[in-house]
Structure formats: C-alpha cells, structure tokens
Amino acid sequence: MRAGGPGDHDGSVIDRIERLSTDDLPACLALAENREWLPEAHKWRLLFAVGTVYGLRDEAGDVVATAILTRYGTRLAAISMVLVASRYGRRGLGGRLMTHLLDEAGDATVFLNATPYGRPLYERLGFVPIGTTHTHVGRLEPTGPAATRPAVPGDLAMLLALDARVNGADRSHVLRTLPDFAECVRVVERRGIVSGYAAAWRNVDNVVIGPVIAADAADARALIGDIAATIDGPVRLDLDGRHPELRRWAAGRGVPEWGSTTVMVYGAPELPGDRDRWFVPLMQALG
Ligand SMILES: CC(C)(COP(=O)(O)OP(=O)(O)OC[C@H]1O[C@@H](n2cnc3c(N)ncnc32)[C@H](O)[C@@H]1OP(=O)(O)O)[C@@H](O)C(=O)NCCC(=O)NCCS
C-alpha cells in the first residue's frame, strides 16, 4: 500500500470485488482509521479467520472498500466492517459491495449493526430495523462474591448447544476460537447444566465483555460482574435493547452509555433463536 494511506488521492477503482487475505490486514486497518475507526487488529484477525473479507482496490492497489460476510450455516449470516475510504464515498462502492455480499449469502437471513452513515444504504437494499445495540463503556464497580465459574474444556459441548438454541444457528466455528481469542470465559452451571456463559476479549482501548448469554438478567449481571472483577481498566458492553434493566444496572455501576447502533435484518422479519436469553453479542460484527 502507498505510504499515504487510502484517503489521500482520487484515482479510479478497479471494478472487480475480490476476497482479501490477512496480507491485507494493514490496509484494512488504515482504511478503518481513514473513517476514524480504531485499528482493531485482534478483532479483524478473528473476522478474517471466521468470515470472508471482500474488498475493492483502486488502480494503485490500495484497499479502498471492505465488507465482511460471516456465515452461520446456510440460514443466518452477519455483515460487518462496511467501510469505504472517505475520498471514494457516495460513488456507489458501498452499495456494490453490499449487493455482492447479499448475493453470496443466498437465502440466509442477514443481520448487521448499522451506524447512522450506513443505515440509509441498508434501508435502500431492504434491511429493516429491529432493535438497538447500546454501547456502554466504563469501569464496573465490584458486584459481590462470584456466582459463576471459569469455563473448562468439558463445558464446550453444552456451551455450543446453548449458544445454538439462543442464536438459532450453529456458531461453533466462531466459539471454538474463544480459548485463544478471549481473555476469559465463564459459565453459570446449575445441577450439571450450563445455562449461561460469557467471555471477554481485549480490544484497542478497553476489554469487551461479550457474548453474554444467560437464563435471566440476574445471571447476566453475575456473569458480567464476575468477568469485570478480573479486568483492570475500562470494559465495553454492547447491551441489547431488549433488556433495559441491564442498561440501568450498568450505568448505575460506572458503565454509562457511550453510543448506539441500529440492529437491522434482511430476508426475515426477526432474528432466529431465543433472544430473551441473548444479552450481549460477542461483538457487533458477529452478533
Ligand atoms: C456507509 C458507507 C460504507 C457508505 O459507502 P458509500 O460507498 O458512500 O455508499 P454508496 O455510495 O453506495 O451510497 C451512499 C449514498 O451515495 C449515493 N450515491 C451512490 N452513487 C452515487 C453517485 N454516483 N452520485 C451521487 N450519489 C451517489 C447513494 O444513493 C447513497 O445515498 P443515501 O445514503 O442517501 O441512500 C461509508 O459512508 C462509510 O464507510 N462510512 C463510515 C463507516 C461506516 O459508518 N460504515 C457503516 C457501518 S454499519
């Protein structure tokens, strides 16, 4: 990539949408920074591993647009990291990439978290808003004695089955990365049954707690509190709007709302699964 980055010149864009590889990671991070997103290398590496990263280049070979499709079987898929270098904005690149990804997704229900920049484009393509993700950031005050325990390899089968029920799709190729990707994974176990789990992973300027899947809000609080107690520094929680009581609890304990995005779905009126037990995504890019 040229030293100046993707936003500093005005050439023409090569017509072909291509699959990017981890060789392109530095270019993707530069593109993200061009749009004032953080250079989240750890997160992009996971997305390269579990999804397909599509991109467009200009004639100089710079990556000037990206979008990632992560499939959960044939019925559900997530789209993320939809980015177009500011210099190339409003020329139809975002729309072309999105149309390509929707074709690739076939009959799957596709979801994403939309920023205000992306939302009009997604609406034009047929996505409908179904909810809000509230991002909270801060240092969580201590919550009391631990009510959950660290996950052990023997929990994996139950954890995968629980996650599949709640998400309505098999996400095992993503969850199998958690022992390496995450800093910790904890579970709620009652009478030998894993009824909830949560993980935390390090991002650029905080530790993201997610996913959080739990039988009820009390168990979600226990998982979040026990994980936060192991973390030195600010945590990020992308709290699903279906659970306002959890947002009030987080805000009241030093983790206020910082921003929000719109959850949008294409190809179905709702997300599959048992979303009452779905409190926090692994990350917005993956649900
Ligand atoms: C959101 C984003 C990806 C859109 O990319 P883009 O390439 O500008 O998207 P498009 O050009 O396909 O569409 C954007 C607008 O330009 C218009 N447009 C497209 N081609 C055009 C042309 N040749 N002339 C004039 N307008 C045009 C579209 O109609 C669309 O209008 P609308 O927003 O009123 O519906 C880009 O703004 C971006 O990277 N934003 C920052 C990161 C971000 O928020 N990403 C979304 C994450 S959910």
mmCIF file of C-alpha atoms and ligand atoms in Angstrom:
data_model
loop_
_atom_site.group_PDB
_atom_site.id
_atom_site.type_symbol
_atom_site.label_atom_id
_atom_site.label_comp_id
_atom_site.label_asym_id
_atom_site.label_seq_id
_atom_site.Cartn_x
_atom_site.Cartn_y
_atom_site.Cartn_z
ATOM 1 C CA MET A 1 0.000 0.000 0.000
ATOM 2 C CA ARG A 2 1.173 3.537 -0.632
ATOM 3 C CA ALA A 3 2.620 5.289 2.385
ATOM 4 C CA GLY A 4 -0.064 7.981 2.421
ATOM 5 C CA GLY A 5 -2.988 5.641 3.097
ATOM 6 C CA PRO A 6 -6.279 5.115 1.320
ATOM 7 C CA GLY A 7 -7.805 8.546 1.692
ATOM 8 C CA ASP A 8 -5.301 10.876 0.143
ATOM 9 C CA HIS A 9 -5.760 10.526 -3.585
ATOM 10 C CA ASP A 10 -8.524 10.390 -6.102
ATOM 11 C CA GLY A 11 -7.940 7.623 -8.656
ATOM 12 C CA SER A 12 -10.384 5.205 -10.168
ATOM 13 C CA VAL A 13 -11.499 1.986 -8.550
ATOM 14 C CA ILE A 14 -10.925 -1.393 -10.140
ATOM 15 C CA ASP A 15 -14.255 -2.971 -10.971
ATOM 16 C CA ARG A 16 -13.589 -6.419 -9.518
ATOM 17 C CA ILE A 17 -14.688 -7.271 -5.976
ATOM 18 C CA GLU A 18 -12.034 -9.560 -4.528
ATOM 19 C CA ARG A 19 -11.527 -11.701 -1.441
ATOM 20 C CA LEU A 20 -8.930 -10.173 0.832
ATOM 21 C CA SER A 21 -6.476 -12.130 2.975
ATOM 22 C CA THR A 22 -4.631 -11.381 6.197
ATOM 23 C CA ASP A 23 -1.866 -9.929 3.992
ATOM 24 C CA ASP A 24 -4.312 -7.059 3.536
ATOM 25 C CA LEU A 25 -4.801 -6.550 7.287
ATOM 26 C CA PRO A 26 -2.559 -3.424 7.461
ATOM 27 C CA ALA A 27 -4.518 -1.924 4.549
ATOM 28 C CA CYS A 28 -7.836 -2.717 6.287
ATOM 29 C CA LEU A 29 -6.623 -1.060 9.483
ATOM 30 C CA ALA A 30 -5.542 2.017 7.503
ATOM 31 C CA LEU A 31 -8.969 2.137 5.847
ATOM 32 C CA ALA A 32 -10.648 1.911 9.260
ATOM 33 C CA GLU A 33 -8.506 4.785 10.559
ATOM 34 C CA ASN A 34 -9.404 6.808 7.459
ATOM 35 C CA ARG A 35 -13.022 6.583 8.697
ATOM 36 C CA GLU A 36 -11.933 7.366 12.278
ATOM 37 C CA TRP A 37 -12.480 3.808 13.453
ATOM 38 C CA LEU A 38 -9.881 2.300 15.764
ATOM 39 C CA PRO A 39 -7.267 -0.054 14.238
ATOM 40 C CA GLU A 40 -8.746 -3.174 15.851
ATOM 41 C CA ALA A 41 -6.185 -5.735 14.651
ATOM 42 C CA HIS A 42 -7.186 -8.534 17.082
ATOM 43 C CA LYS A 43 -10.828 -8.252 16.002
ATOM 44 C CA TRP A 44 -10.028 -8.129 12.255
ATOM 45 C CA ARG A 45 -7.826 -11.226 12.620
ATOM 46 C CA LEU A 46 -10.773 -13.123 14.091
ATOM 47 C CA LEU A 47 -13.082 -11.851 11.339
ATOM 48 C CA PHE A 48 -10.581 -12.959 8.672
ATOM 49 C CA ALA A 49 -10.493 -16.404 10.334
ATOM 50 C CA VAL A 50 -14.257 -16.971 10.637
ATOM 51 C CA GLY A 51 -15.672 -14.967 7.719
ATOM 52 C CA THR A 52 -14.951 -13.844 4.169
ATOM 53 C CA VAL A 53 -13.482 -10.378 3.749
ATOM 54 C CA TYR A 54 -14.374 -8.712 0.449
ATOM 55 C CA GLY A 55 -12.732 -5.584 -0.878
ATOM 56 C CA LEU A 56 -12.250 -3.157 -3.719
ATOM 57 C CA ARG A 57 -8.910 -1.640 -4.723
ATOM 58 C CA ASP A 58 -8.019 1.463 -6.639
ATOM 59 C CA GLU A 59 -5.562 1.424 -9.540
ATOM 60 C CA ALA A 60 -2.658 1.979 -7.164
ATOM 61 C CA GLY A 61 -3.585 -1.302 -5.424
ATOM 62 C CA ASP A 62 -4.825 0.333 -2.220
ATOM 63 C CA VAL A 63 -7.796 -1.275 -0.496
ATOM 64 C CA VAL A 64 -10.480 1.419 -0.666
ATOM 65 C CA ALA A 65 -13.561 -0.518 0.476
ATOM 66 C CA THR A 66 -14.272 -3.578 2.633
ATOM 67 C CA ALA A 67 -17.214 -5.638 3.872
ATOM 68 C CA ILE A 68 -17.181 -8.974 5.717
ATOM 69 C CA LEU A 69 -19.681 -11.820 5.460
ATOM 70 C CA THR A 70 -19.702 -14.355 8.286
ATOM 71 C CA ARG A 71 -21.970 -17.339 7.734
ATOM 72 C CA TYR A 72 -23.619 -19.440 10.442
ATOM 73 C CA GLY A 73 -24.627 -22.439 8.358
ATOM 74 C CA THR A 74 -26.902 -21.629 5.414
ATOM 75 C CA ARG A 75 -29.712 -19.873 7.330
ATOM 76 C CA LEU A 76 -28.018 -16.993 9.141
ATOM 77 C CA ALA A 77 -25.171 -14.618 8.286
ATOM 78 C CA ALA A 78 -23.659 -11.398 9.627
ATOM 79 C CA ILE A 79 -22.262 -8.468 7.663
ATOM 80 C CA SER A 80 -19.658 -6.196 9.219
ATOM 81 C CA MET A 81 -16.801 -3.742 8.630
ATOM 82 C CA VAL A 82 -18.595 -1.995 5.759
ATOM 83 C CA LEU A 83 -16.075 0.736 5.016
ATOM 84 C CA VAL A 84 -15.421 2.962 2.037
ATOM 85 C CA ALA A 85 -12.460 5.369 2.039
ATOM 86 C CA SER A 86 -13.839 8.860 2.541
ATOM 87 C CA ARG A 87 -12.308 10.005 -0.751
ATOM 88 C CA TYR A 88 -14.415 7.434 -2.608
ATOM 89 C CA GLY A 89 -17.663 7.992 -0.692
ATOM 90 C CA ARG A 90 -21.042 8.394 -2.370
ATOM 91 C CA ARG A 91 -19.974 6.786 -5.637
ATOM 92 C CA GLY A 92 -21.854 3.545 -5.140
ATOM 93 C CA LEU A 93 -18.963 1.423 -3.801
ATOM 94 C CA GLY A 94 -20.726 0.596 -0.523
ATOM 95 C CA GLY A 95 -23.884 -0.373 -2.391
ATOM 96 C CA ARG A 96 -21.952 -2.599 -4.826
ATOM 97 C CA LEU A 97 -20.164 -4.443 -2.045
ATOM 98 C CA MET A 98 -23.363 -4.923 -0.055
ATOM 99 C CA THR A 99 -25.240 -6.256 -3.098
ATOM 100 C CA HIS A 100 -22.404 -8.714 -3.721
ATOM 101 C CA LEU A 101 -22.455 -9.944 -0.118
ATOM 102 C CA LEU A 102 -26.234 -10.363 -0.151
ATOM 103 C CA ASP A 103 -25.908 -12.463 -3.328
ATOM 104 C CA GLU A 104 -23.221 -14.562 -1.637
ATOM 105 C CA ALA A 105 -25.443 -15.013 1.439
ATOM 106 C CA GLY A 106 -28.109 -16.715 -0.718
ATOM 107 C CA ASP A 107 -31.307 -17.447 1.233
ATOM 108 C CA ALA A 108 -29.795 -16.750 4.648
ATOM 109 C CA THR A 109 -31.267 -14.172 6.997
ATOM 110 C CA VAL A 110 -28.608 -11.452 7.155
ATOM 111 C CA PHE A 111 -28.134 -9.082 10.073
ATOM 112 C CA LEU A 112 -25.855 -6.184 10.893
ATOM 113 C CA ASN A 113 -25.417 -3.278 13.277
ATOM 114 C CA ALA A 114 -25.843 -0.019 11.374
ATOM 115 C CA THR A 115 -24.169 3.293 12.096
ATOM 116 C CA PRO A 116 -26.114 6.407 11.031
ATOM 117 C CA TYR A 117 -23.814 6.568 7.955
ATOM 118 C CA GLY A 118 -24.710 3.067 6.838
ATOM 119 C CA ARG A 119 -28.386 2.940 7.724
ATOM 120 C CA PRO A 120 -29.820 4.742 4.627
ATOM 121 C CA LEU A 121 -27.788 2.461 2.356
ATOM 122 C CA TYR A 122 -29.019 -0.681 4.146
ATOM 123 C CA GLU A 123 -32.624 0.541 4.117
ATOM 124 C CA ARG A 124 -32.402 1.111 0.379
ATOM 125 C CA LEU A 125 -31.269 -2.505 -0.028
ATOM 126 C CA GLY A 126 -34.212 -3.852 2.001
ATOM 127 C CA PHE A 127 -32.834 -4.189 5.523
ATOM 128 C CA VAL A 128 -35.339 -3.373 8.268
ATOM 129 C CA PRO A 129 -34.520 -2.042 11.753
ATOM 130 C CA ILE A 130 -35.456 -4.481 14.525
ATOM 131 C CA GLY A 131 -33.694 -3.106 17.579
ATOM 132 C CA THR A 132 -30.856 -1.141 19.117
ATOM 133 C CA THR A 133 -27.459 -2.067 20.483
ATOM 134 C CA HIS A 134 -26.411 0.275 23.306
ATOM 135 C CA THR A 135 -22.653 0.515 23.793
ATOM 136 C CA HIS A 136 -21.657 1.193 27.412
ATOM 137 C CA VAL A 137 -18.051 1.875 28.463
ATOM 138 C CA GLY A 138 -16.521 2.357 31.902
ATOM 139 C CA ARG A 139 -15.052 0.694 34.988
ATOM 140 C CA LEU A 140 -17.641 -1.574 36.567
ATOM 141 C CA GLU A 141 -17.917 -1.245 40.334
ATOM 142 C CA PRO A 142 -17.448 -4.520 42.233
ATOM 143 C CA THR A 143 -20.605 -6.631 42.339
ATOM 144 C CA GLY A 144 -20.023 -9.047 45.237
ATOM 145 C CA PRO A 145 -18.942 -12.670 45.591
ATOM 146 C CA ALA A 146 -18.535 -14.738 42.416
ATOM 147 C CA ALA A 147 -21.655 -16.654 41.342
ATOM 148 C CA THR A 148 -20.127 -18.117 38.172
ATOM 149 C CA ARG A 149 -17.027 -20.177 37.411
ATOM 150 C CA PRO A 150 -14.324 -20.230 34.717
ATOM 151 C CA ALA A 151 -15.220 -22.421 31.743
ATOM 152 C CA VAL A 152 -13.299 -25.687 31.332
ATOM 153 C CA PRO A 153 -12.857 -27.747 28.135
ATOM 154 C CA GLY A 154 -15.557 -30.155 29.342
ATOM 155 C CA ASP A 155 -18.146 -27.337 29.125
ATOM 156 C CA LEU A 156 -17.694 -26.878 25.368
ATOM 157 C CA ALA A 157 -20.408 -29.244 24.138
ATOM 158 C CA MET A 158 -23.078 -27.733 26.415
ATOM 159 C CA LEU A 159 -21.888 -24.214 25.663
ATOM 160 C CA LEU A 160 -22.163 -24.793 21.896
ATOM 161 C CA ALA A 161 -25.645 -26.319 22.259
ATOM 162 C CA LEU A 162 -26.832 -23.422 24.444
ATOM 163 C CA ASP A 163 -25.441 -20.848 22.011
ATOM 164 C CA ALA A 164 -27.082 -22.616 19.043
ATOM 165 C CA ARG A 165 -30.501 -22.573 20.766
ATOM 166 C CA VAL A 166 -30.269 -18.904 21.700
ATOM 167 C CA ASN A 167 -28.923 -17.764 18.299
ATOM 168 C CA GLY A 168 -30.993 -20.166 16.232
ATOM 169 C CA ALA A 169 -27.831 -21.168 14.347
ATOM 170 C CA ASP A 170 -24.653 -23.163 14.767
ATOM 171 C CA ARG A 171 -21.859 -20.723 15.621
ATOM 172 C CA SER A 172 -19.368 -23.368 16.698
ATOM 173 C CA HIS A 173 -16.647 -22.322 14.200
ATOM 174 C CA VAL A 174 -16.586 -18.941 15.914
ATOM 175 C CA LEU A 175 -16.952 -20.158 19.505
ATOM 176 C CA ARG A 176 -14.128 -22.683 19.116
ATOM 177 C CA THR A 177 -11.778 -19.692 18.728
ATOM 178 C CA LEU A 178 -12.702 -18.327 22.181
ATOM 179 C CA PRO A 179 -9.965 -20.147 24.173
ATOM 180 C CA ASP A 180 -7.369 -18.280 22.045
ATOM 181 C CA PHE A 181 -9.281 -15.130 21.218
ATOM 182 C CA ALA A 182 -10.782 -14.339 24.621
ATOM 183 C CA GLU A 183 -9.053 -13.439 27.883
ATOM 184 C CA CYS A 184 -11.601 -15.389 29.897
ATOM 185 C CA VAL A 185 -14.775 -17.410 29.521
ATOM 186 C CA ARG A 186 -17.106 -18.046 32.471
ATOM 187 C CA VAL A 187 -20.228 -20.162 32.822
ATOM 188 C CA VAL A 188 -23.295 -20.424 35.023
ATOM 189 C CA GLU A 189 -23.749 -24.069 35.931
ATOM 190 C CA ARG A 190 -26.725 -25.450 37.869
ATOM 191 C CA ARG A 191 -27.186 -29.153 38.620
ATOM 192 C CA GLY A 192 -24.597 -30.030 35.992
ATOM 193 C CA ILE A 193 -26.231 -27.938 33.239
ATOM 194 C CA VAL A 194 -24.521 -24.909 31.677
ATOM 195 C CA SER A 195 -27.372 -22.373 31.489
ATOM 196 C CA GLY A 196 -25.305 -19.283 30.667
ATOM 197 C CA TYR A 197 -21.886 -18.191 29.549
ATOM 198 C CA ALA A 198 -19.886 -15.053 28.864
ATOM 199 C CA ALA A 199 -16.453 -14.146 27.522
ATOM 200 C CA ALA A 200 -14.201 -11.095 27.433
ATOM 201 C CA TRP A 201 -11.620 -10.128 24.820
ATOM 202 C CA ARG A 202 -9.110 -7.305 24.623
ATOM 203 C CA ASN A 203 -9.668 -4.538 22.105
ATOM 204 C CA VAL A 204 -7.579 -1.418 21.474
ATOM 205 C CA ASP A 205 -8.664 0.746 24.401
ATOM 206 C CA ASN A 206 -10.832 -1.497 26.572
ATOM 207 C CA VAL A 207 -11.831 -5.084 27.242
ATOM 208 C CA VAL A 208 -15.057 -6.088 25.518
ATOM 209 C CA ILE A 209 -17.356 -8.315 27.581
ATOM 210 C CA GLY A 210 -19.310 -10.477 25.147
ATOM 211 C CA PRO A 211 -21.030 -12.657 24.366
ATOM 212 C CA VAL A 212 -23.342 -12.796 27.379
ATOM 213 C CA ILE A 213 -25.989 -15.499 27.139
ATOM 214 C CA ALA A 214 -27.965 -16.209 30.302
ATOM 215 C CA ALA A 215 -31.237 -17.632 31.592
ATOM 216 C CA ASP A 216 -32.257 -14.241 33.009
ATOM 217 C CA ALA A 217 -30.989 -10.752 33.815
ATOM 218 C CA ALA A 218 -29.707 -11.813 37.246
ATOM 219 C CA ASP A 219 -27.427 -14.432 35.693
ATOM 220 C CA ALA A 220 -26.321 -11.933 33.024
ATOM 221 C CA ARG A 221 -25.354 -9.479 35.801
ATOM 222 C CA ALA A 222 -23.467 -12.221 37.644
ATOM 223 C CA LEU A 223 -21.500 -13.182 34.517
ATOM 224 C CA ILE A 224 -20.673 -9.570 33.660
ATOM 225 C CA GLY A 225 -19.760 -8.695 37.262
ATOM 226 C CA ASP A 226 -17.540 -11.746 37.752
ATOM 227 C CA ILE A 227 -15.703 -11.144 34.485
ATOM 228 C CA ALA A 228 -15.278 -7.404 35.144
ATOM 229 C CA ALA A 229 -13.745 -8.252 38.536
ATOM 230 C CA THR A 230 -10.855 -9.945 36.696
ATOM 231 C CA ILE A 231 -10.225 -6.931 34.417
ATOM 232 C CA ASP A 232 -8.042 -3.960 35.234
ATOM 233 C CA GLY A 233 -9.364 -0.960 33.296
ATOM 234 C CA PRO A 234 -12.479 0.019 31.361
ATOM 235 C CA VAL A 235 -14.870 -2.549 29.932
ATOM 236 C CA ARG A 236 -17.203 -2.265 26.948
ATOM 237 C CA LEU A 237 -20.671 -3.795 26.910
ATOM 238 C CA ASP A 238 -22.802 -3.813 23.736
ATOM 239 C CA LEU A 239 -26.124 -4.222 25.517
ATOM 240 C CA ASP A 240 -29.109 -5.437 23.549
ATOM 241 C CA GLY A 241 -32.013 -3.002 23.757
ATOM 242 C CA ARG A 242 -34.421 -5.775 24.812
ATOM 243 C CA HIS A 243 -33.003 -5.593 28.333
ATOM 244 C CA PRO A 244 -33.324 -2.010 29.635
ATOM 245 C CA GLU A 245 -32.880 -3.170 33.257
ATOM 246 C CA LEU A 246 -29.359 -4.358 32.441
ATOM 247 C CA ARG A 247 -28.522 -0.995 30.890
ATOM 248 C CA ARG A 248 -29.756 0.823 34.012
ATOM 249 C CA TRP A 249 -27.679 -1.541 36.187
ATOM 250 C CA ALA A 250 -24.510 -0.972 34.120
ATOM 251 C CA ALA A 251 -24.994 2.814 34.047
ATOM 252 C CA GLY A 252 -25.579 2.861 37.811
ATOM 253 C CA ARG A 253 -22.332 0.960 38.409
ATOM 254 C CA GLY A 254 -19.957 3.175 36.461
ATOM 255 C CA VAL A 255 -20.522 1.920 32.889
ATOM 256 C CA PRO A 256 -22.685 4.593 31.156
ATOM 257 C CA GLU A 257 -23.935 4.586 27.584
ATOM 258 C CA TRP A 258 -21.423 5.891 25.058
ATOM 259 C CA GLY A 259 -23.295 5.364 21.774
ATOM 260 C CA SER A 260 -25.729 3.138 19.921
ATOM 261 C CA THR A 261 -26.265 1.382 16.599
ATOM 262 C CA THR A 262 -29.361 0.001 14.896
ATOM 263 C CA VAL A 263 -29.790 -3.758 14.533
ATOM 264 C CA MET A 264 -31.052 -4.453 11.013
ATOM 265 C CA VAL A 265 -32.215 -7.646 9.336
ATOM 266 C CA TYR A 266 -32.607 -8.672 5.720
ATOM 267 C CA GLY A 267 -34.645 -11.613 4.473
ATOM 268 C CA ALA A 268 -36.759 -12.232 7.608
ATOM 269 C CA PRO A 269 -38.807 -10.093 9.998
ATOM 270 C CA GLU A 270 -36.756 -11.092 13.053
ATOM 271 C CA LEU A 271 -33.598 -12.858 14.143
ATOM 272 C CA PRO A 272 -33.981 -16.584 14.849
ATOM 273 C CA GLY A 273 -33.462 -18.231 18.237
ATOM 274 C CA ASP A 274 -34.451 -17.422 21.810
ATOM 275 C CA ARG A 275 -33.371 -13.812 22.028
ATOM 276 C CA ASP A 276 -34.753 -13.339 25.578
ATOM 277 C CA ARG A 277 -31.576 -15.109 26.707
ATOM 278 C CA TRP A 278 -29.326 -13.060 24.432
ATOM 279 C CA PHE A 279 -27.944 -10.049 26.332
ATOM 280 C CA VAL A 280 -24.646 -9.050 24.663
ATOM 281 C CA PRO A 281 -23.108 -10.079 21.305
ATOM 282 C CA LEU A 282 -19.563 -11.408 21.036
ATOM 283 C CA MET A 283 -19.040 -8.244 19.020
ATOM 284 C CA GLN A 284 -21.378 -6.213 16.840
ATOM 285 C CA ALA A 285 -19.676 -7.682 13.781
ATOM 286 C CA LEU A 286 -20.704 -11.233 14.720
ATOM 287 C CA GLY A 287 -23.821 -10.986 16.883
HETATM 288 C C1 LIG B 1 -21.560 3.876 4.995
HETATM 289 C C2 LIG B 1 -20.553 3.816 3.863
HETATM 290 C C3 LIG B 1 -19.921 2.435 3.816
HETATM 291 C C4 LIG B 1 -21.313 4.077 2.553
HETATM 292 O O1 LIG B 1 -20.394 3.870 1.477
HETATM 293 P P1 LIG B 1 -20.611 4.596 0.058
HETATM 294 O O2 LIG B 1 -19.685 3.977 -0.902
HETATM 295 O O3 LIG B 1 -20.555 6.072 0.239
HETATM 296 O O4 LIG B 1 -22.109 4.128 -0.261
HETATM 297 P P2 LIG B 1 -22.898 4.380 -1.611
HETATM 298 O O5 LIG B 1 -22.143 5.352 -2.476
HETATM 299 O O6 LIG B 1 -23.243 3.064 -2.206
HETATM 300 O O7 LIG B 1 -24.227 5.040 -1.048
HETATM 301 C C5 LIG B 1 -24.146 6.229 -0.280
HETATM 302 C C6 LIG B 1 -25.038 7.294 -0.872
HETATM 303 O O8 LIG B 1 -24.452 7.791 -2.062
HETATM 304 C C7 LIG B 1 -25.437 7.796 -3.078
HETATM 305 N N1 LIG B 1 -24.742 7.566 -4.345
HETATM 306 C C8 LIG B 1 -24.273 6.398 -4.810
HETATM 307 N N2 LIG B 1 -23.699 6.574 -6.027
HETATM 308 C C9 LIG B 1 -23.786 7.901 -6.279
HETATM 309 C C10 LIG B 1 -23.370 8.715 -7.346
HETATM 310 N N3 LIG B 1 -22.726 8.204 -8.397
HETATM 311 N N4 LIG B 1 -23.611 10.031 -7.271
HETATM 312 C C11 LIG B 1 -24.243 10.556 -6.200
HETATM 313 N N5 LIG B 1 -24.683 9.841 -5.157
HETATM 314 C C12 LIG B 1 -24.455 8.536 -5.200
HETATM 315 C C13 LIG B 1 -26.345 6.683 -2.733
HETATM 316 O O9 LIG B 1 -27.612 6.835 -3.318
HETATM 317 C C14 LIG B 1 -26.401 6.799 -1.251
HETATM 318 O O10 LIG B 1 -27.325 7.781 -0.868
HETATM 319 P P3 LIG B 1 -28.168 7.648 0.510
HETATM 320 O O11 LIG B 1 -27.156 7.477 1.612
HETATM 321 O O12 LIG B 1 -28.907 8.918 0.585
HETATM 322 O O13 LIG B 1 -29.021 6.414 0.343
HETATM 323 C C15 LIG B 1 -19.463 4.897 4.035
HETATM 324 O O14 LIG B 1 -20.091 6.155 4.221
HETATM 325 C C16 LIG B 1 -18.528 4.669 5.216
HETATM 326 O O15 LIG B 1 -17.532 3.966 5.107
HETATM 327 N N6 LIG B 1 -18.865 5.296 6.370
HETATM 328 C C17 LIG B 1 -18.048 5.216 7.564
HETATM 329 C C18 LIG B 1 -18.077 3.836 8.152
HETATM 330 C C19 LIG B 1 -19.474 3.373 8.477
HETATM 331 O O16 LIG B 1 -20.196 4.007 9.236
HETATM 332 N N7 LIG B 1 -19.848 2.235 7.886
HETATM 333 C C20 LIG B 1 -21.133 1.631 8.095
HETATM 334 C C21 LIG B 1 -21.003 0.624 9.157
HETATM 335 S S1 LIG B 1 -22.584 -0.055 9.588
#
